Amino acid sequence: MKLKTLSLLMAAGLASFAGHTAVTDAMLANDAKTTGDVLSWGIGTEGQRFSPLKTINTKNVGKLVPAWSFSFGGEKQRGQESQPLVHNGKMFVTGSYSRIYALDVKTGKKLWKYEHRLPEGIMPCCDVINRGAALYDNLVIFATLDAQLVALNQETGEVVWKEKIDDYAAGYSASAAPLIAEGLLLTGVSGGEFGIVGRVEARNPKTGDLVWVRPTVEGHMGYTYDKDGNKKENGISGTRNATWTGDLWKTGGAATWLGGTYDAKTGLAYFGTGNPAPWNSHTRKGDNLFSSATVAIDVKTGQIKWHYQTTPHDGWDFDGVNEFVTFDLNGKRMGAKADRNGFFYVLDATNGKLENAFPFVKKITWAKGIDLKTGRPIENPESRPGDPAAGDGKKGKTVFSAPSFLGGKNQMPMAYSPNTGLFYVPANEWGMDIWNEPIGYKKGAAFLGAGFTIKTVFDDYIGAMRAVDPKTGKIVWEVKNNAPLWGGVLTTAGDLVFWGTPEGYLQAADAKTGKILWKFQTGSGVVAPPVTWEDKGEQYVAVVSGWGGAVPLWGGEVAKKVNFLEQGGSVWVFKLVK
Ligand code: CA
Ligand code: CA
């Protein structure tokens, strides 16, 4: 073969390769270190949301300007909680109402969009949000509000496979970004307010076929599936009726609605679980495992390796779904979680042993602290809403409880910087009046047995971005925010922390001091986590803007701090001005 022909062939081969760079397990395992792409929710499956990039840093971040912005369009302008992914010259970003877009990452030009056809009767508890997609091979995969998974061709937006997770009419939905670990697609379910059964499912990401299912309510059978879809029992989760009385485990909640993280060093996937159902705790004696907990699942076997319950016998809807972020501390692999119940936990990531726990919010009434020996909370019994049966049978004693069920932290993911050794936690200070009522399970109906009013605690702020030292429990700095914070965090080797506010700002602070160095008004509230990447020596930062989520739906007296905010739906990309 002549040299000229060979080089032409090679050029052609390289071009087609550049057009179809398949996302591999190795690429996903390295995602936190590779700065040219963002392949996973969490910027690495460990969820640290730390970028080694420092082209943008404390000295020049003031020169950040918009590169482009893209509108999700339509009339569906609300509740944008999505984290964009960047790969192969494209940005993949999901929008409210189960929509996904592929954009030219350089220009913001729309390449394709997919709008999932949603049935009338979907039952999302907390707005029509979606938190992002997963990339695998040539696919982009996301979950929908009618509890399906959809995998699309990254190039064309064509549907390659679609699988139903469960029955939306029974209250199931799905909004978390799927997690890819060890070549498996790991997803959870939403619907804890409807008495669904929480679980983690593993699928073949190329086909959508189930590989294993692990329920997160104690007493349910787990299964593995062979190539033909035949299922085989894989052991009950825990022991039936050990922490649940009667048949209550059949409608026990523990929804895995925020998805999970994965650490290759432990081989474990960490999923947080939501409230036990119903909210009225007097109807269900016991700890109600594995609700309001972190469960660590061996990805290869689909078995729960360990669990740590942050709120045993939860009576406040303190969903323990918050992300479990793994990191190195004192030569050990640890995991940290800022729980909705107001406490920050540091656990040994290999075995779930509690190493440290301390408050990250100022007002906590439900527990006096966490006993580091037993790992259990020292509960304040007066802060548990009363049993309706102890009074007139219709309504139990109302109590004031802090945090409110909207949590010391909710869905907005924190970030960890190995450079500063600090976690950056978007915290909120608020409480609630809460009471219990009698309740029975009815398919597709709210299964709460509780009423509530959210209350402010301090006049001048609800939100507070806090830099938390996991060794000492000290809050090193904080930046207060009038409205509750509801967006996630990004930190970088440029010693920056980026986060958005409901008031519409994306802002950057010095990671060591909390001094605000830059902010930009995006035109609607930011309730999503920012990301960063580089291309040809230029560093970019992106965030989705669009007010919504649980606060405007359930915020009670907080409304006065947020009711003037406008809804939206767009993604913004920034770079340094030349
Ligand atoms: Ca990467
Ligand atoms: Ca809940």
PDB file of N, CA and C in Angstrom, residues 72 76-82 94-97 99 126-131 486 524-525 527-528 544-550 552 566-569:
ATOM      1  N   PHE A  72     -34.468  25.934  27.512  1.00  0.00           N
ATOM      2  CA  PHE A  72     -35.156  24.657  27.329  1.00  0.00           C
ATOM      3  C   PHE A  72     -36.487  24.836  26.589  1.00  0.00           C
ATOM      4  N   LYS A  76     -42.728  24.868  29.833  1.00  0.00           N
ATOM      5  CA  LYS A  76     -42.390  24.062  31.012  1.00  0.00           C
ATOM      6  C   LYS A  76     -41.200  24.659  31.757  1.00  0.00           C
ATOM      7  N   GLN A  77     -41.372  25.877  32.233  1.00  0.00           N
ATOM      8  CA  GLN A  77     -40.276  26.605  32.851  1.00  0.00           C
ATOM      9  C   GLN A  77     -40.310  26.445  34.358  1.00  0.00           C
ATOM     10  N   ARG A  78     -39.876  25.319  34.865  1.00  0.00           N
ATOM     11  CA  ARG A  78     -39.848  25.204  36.316  1.00  0.00           C
ATOM     12  C   ARG A  78     -38.955  24.053  36.764  1.00  0.00           C
ATOM     13  N   GLY A  79     -38.434  24.206  37.981  1.00  0.00           N
ATOM     14  CA  GLY A  79     -37.773  23.108  38.668  1.00  0.00           C
ATOM     15  C   GLY A  79     -36.639  22.460  37.900  1.00  0.00           C
ATOM     16  N   GLN A  80     -35.553  23.202  37.632  1.00  0.00           N
ATOM     17  CA  GLN A  80     -34.423  22.637  36.879  1.00  0.00           C
ATOM     18  C   GLN A  80     -33.306  22.269  37.857  1.00  0.00           C
ATOM     19  N   GLU A  81     -33.204  20.986  38.194  1.00  0.00           N
ATOM     20  CA  GLU A  81     -32.208  20.538  39.184  1.00  0.00           C
ATOM     21  C   GLU A  81     -31.097  19.706  38.541  1.00  0.00           C
ATOM     22  N   SER A  82     -30.905  19.872  37.251  1.00  0.00           N
ATOM     23  CA  SER A  82     -30.049  18.952  36.492  1.00  0.00           C
ATOM     24  C   SER A  82     -28.576  19.356  36.485  1.00  0.00           C
ATOM     25  N   THR A  94     -30.526  17.488  31.091  1.00  0.00           N
ATOM     26  CA  THR A  94     -31.946  17.182  31.194  1.00  0.00           C
ATOM     27  C   THR A  94     -32.700  18.409  31.703  1.00  0.00           C
ATOM     28  N   GLY A  95     -33.985  18.483  31.358  1.00  0.00           N
ATOM     29  CA  GLY A  95     -34.845  19.556  31.826  1.00  0.00           C
ATOM     30  C   GLY A  95     -36.034  18.985  32.573  1.00  0.00           C
ATOM     31  N   SER A  96     -36.846  19.880  33.146  1.00  0.00           N
ATOM     32  CA  SER A  96     -38.055  19.456  33.842  1.00  0.00           C
ATOM     33  C   SER A  96     -38.969  18.694  32.864  1.00  0.00           C
ATOM     34  N   TYR A  97     -39.956  17.983  33.388  1.00  0.00           N
ATOM     35  CA  TYR A  97     -40.908  17.206  32.589  1.00  0.00           C
ATOM     36  C   TYR A  97     -40.215  16.150  31.722  1.00  0.00           C
ATOM     37  N   ARG A  99     -37.319  15.866  29.993  1.00  0.00           N
ATOM     38  CA  ARG A  99     -36.758  16.245  28.686  1.00  0.00           C
ATOM     39  C   ARG A  99     -35.235  16.142  28.744  1.00  0.00           C
ATOM     40  N   CYS A 126     -42.395  16.220  44.480  1.00  0.00           N
ATOM     41  CA  CYS A 126     -41.661  17.453  44.761  1.00  0.00           C
ATOM     42  C   CYS A 126     -41.206  18.142  43.493  1.00  0.00           C
ATOM     43  N   ASP A 127     -42.184  18.384  42.642  1.00  0.00           N
ATOM     44  CA  ASP A 127     -41.988  19.082  41.382  1.00  0.00           C
ATOM     45  C   ASP A 127     -41.551  18.123  40.271  1.00  0.00           C
ATOM     46  N   VAL A 128     -41.609  18.635  39.045  1.00  0.00           N
ATOM     47  CA  VAL A 128     -41.424  17.801  37.843  1.00  0.00           C
ATOM     48  C   VAL A 128     -39.958  17.812  37.396  1.00  0.00           C
ATOM     49  N   ILE A 129     -39.086  17.635  38.354  1.00  0.00           N
ATOM     50  CA  ILE A 129     -37.657  17.839  38.123  1.00  0.00           C
ATOM     51  C   ILE A 129     -36.986  16.593  37.543  1.00  0.00           C
ATOM     52  N   ASN A 130     -35.745  16.796  37.083  1.00  0.00           N
ATOM     53  CA  ASN A 130     -34.841  15.689  36.757  1.00  0.00           C
ATOM     54  C   ASN A 130     -33.425  16.136  37.124  1.00  0.00           C
ATOM     55  N   ARG A 131     -32.593  15.194  37.610  1.00  0.00           N
ATOM     56  CA  ARG A 131     -31.280  15.607  38.130  1.00  0.00           C
ATOM     57  C   ARG A 131     -30.116  15.308  37.196  1.00  0.00           C
ATOM     58  N   TRP A 486     -30.795  25.655  47.431  1.00  0.00           N
ATOM     59  CA  TRP A 486     -31.364  24.424  46.851  1.00  0.00           C
ATOM     60  C   TRP A 486     -30.533  23.920  45.665  1.00  0.00           C
ATOM     61  N   SER A 524     -33.189  33.385  36.631  1.00  0.00           N
ATOM     62  CA  SER A 524     -34.163  32.604  37.403  1.00  0.00           C
ATOM     63  C   SER A 524     -33.393  31.926  38.527  1.00  0.00           C
ATOM     64  N   GLY A 525     -34.089  31.308  39.440  1.00  0.00           N
ATOM     65  CA  GLY A 525     -33.422  30.691  40.583  1.00  0.00           C
ATOM     66  C   GLY A 525     -32.558  29.511  40.168  1.00  0.00           C
ATOM     67  N   VAL A 527     -31.178  25.964  41.223  1.00  0.00           N
ATOM     68  CA  VAL A 527     -31.397  24.851  42.155  1.00  0.00           C
ATOM     69  C   VAL A 527     -30.669  23.598  41.654  1.00  0.00           C
ATOM     70  N   ALA A 528     -29.566  23.818  40.931  1.00  0.00           N
ATOM     71  CA  ALA A 528     -28.824  22.729  40.289  1.00  0.00           C
ATOM     72  C   ALA A 528     -27.336  22.891  40.581  1.00  0.00           C
ATOM     73  N   VAL A 544     -27.285  25.027  35.349  1.00  0.00           N
ATOM     74  CA  VAL A 544     -28.653  25.136  34.878  1.00  0.00           C
ATOM     75  C   VAL A 544     -29.405  26.093  35.793  1.00  0.00           C
ATOM     76  N   SER A 545     -30.275  26.907  35.211  1.00  0.00           N
ATOM     77  CA  SER A 545     -31.057  27.881  35.968  1.00  0.00           C
ATOM     78  C   SER A 545     -32.543  27.623  35.753  1.00  0.00           C
ATOM     79  N   GLY A 546     -33.331  27.711  36.809  1.00  0.00           N
ATOM     80  CA  GLY A 546     -34.782  27.515  36.692  1.00  0.00           C
ATOM     81  C   GLY A 546     -35.369  27.186  38.051  1.00  0.00           C
ATOM     82  N   TRP A 547     -36.000  28.176  38.648  1.00  0.00           N
ATOM     83  CA  TRP A 547     -36.511  28.042  40.022  1.00  0.00           C
ATOM     84  C   TRP A 547     -37.625  27.000  40.088  1.00  0.00           C
ATOM     85  N   GLY A 548     -37.654  26.281  41.197  1.00  0.00           N
ATOM     86  CA  GLY A 548     -38.694  25.281  41.423  1.00  0.00           C
ATOM     87  C   GLY A 548     -38.201  24.270  42.431  1.00  0.00           C
ATOM     88  N   GLY A 549     -38.742  23.053  42.367  1.00  0.00           N
ATOM     89  CA  GLY A 549     -38.394  22.034  43.346  1.00  0.00           C
ATOM     90  C   GLY A 549     -39.376  22.036  44.503  1.00  0.00           C
ATOM     91  N   ALA A 550     -38.958  21.478  45.619  1.00  0.00           N
ATOM     92  CA  ALA A 550     -39.875  21.243  46.745  1.00  0.00           C
ATOM     93  C   ALA A 550     -40.239  22.521  47.508  1.00  0.00           C
ATOM     94  N   PRO A 552     -41.032  25.851  46.780  1.00  0.00           N
ATOM     95  CA  PRO A 552     -42.257  26.598  46.467  1.00  0.00           C
ATOM     96  C   PRO A 552     -43.527  25.763  46.642  1.00  0.00           C
ATOM     97  N   GLU A 566     -39.018  34.166  39.900  1.00  0.00           N
ATOM     98  CA  GLU A 566     -39.580  33.762  38.604  1.00  0.00           C
ATOM     99  C   GLU A 566     -39.030  32.399  38.189  1.00  0.00           C
ATOM    100  N   GLN A 567     -39.897  31.613  37.539  1.00  0.00           N
ATOM    101  CA  GLN A 567     -39.463  30.310  37.053  1.00  0.00           C
ATOM    102  C   GLN A 567     -38.629  30.471  35.786  1.00  0.00           C
ATOM    103  N   GLY A 568     -37.959  29.397  35.390  1.00  0.00           N
ATOM    104  CA  GLY A 568     -37.130  29.469  34.191  1.00  0.00           C
ATOM    105  C   GLY A 568     -36.714  28.100  33.723  1.00  0.00           C
ATOM    106  N   GLY A 569     -35.826  28.094  32.751  1.00  0.00           N
ATOM    107  CA  GLY A 569     -35.320  26.830  32.229  1.00  0.00           C
ATOM    108  C   GLY A 569     -34.253  27.092  31.192  1.00  0.00           C
TER     109      GLY A 569
END
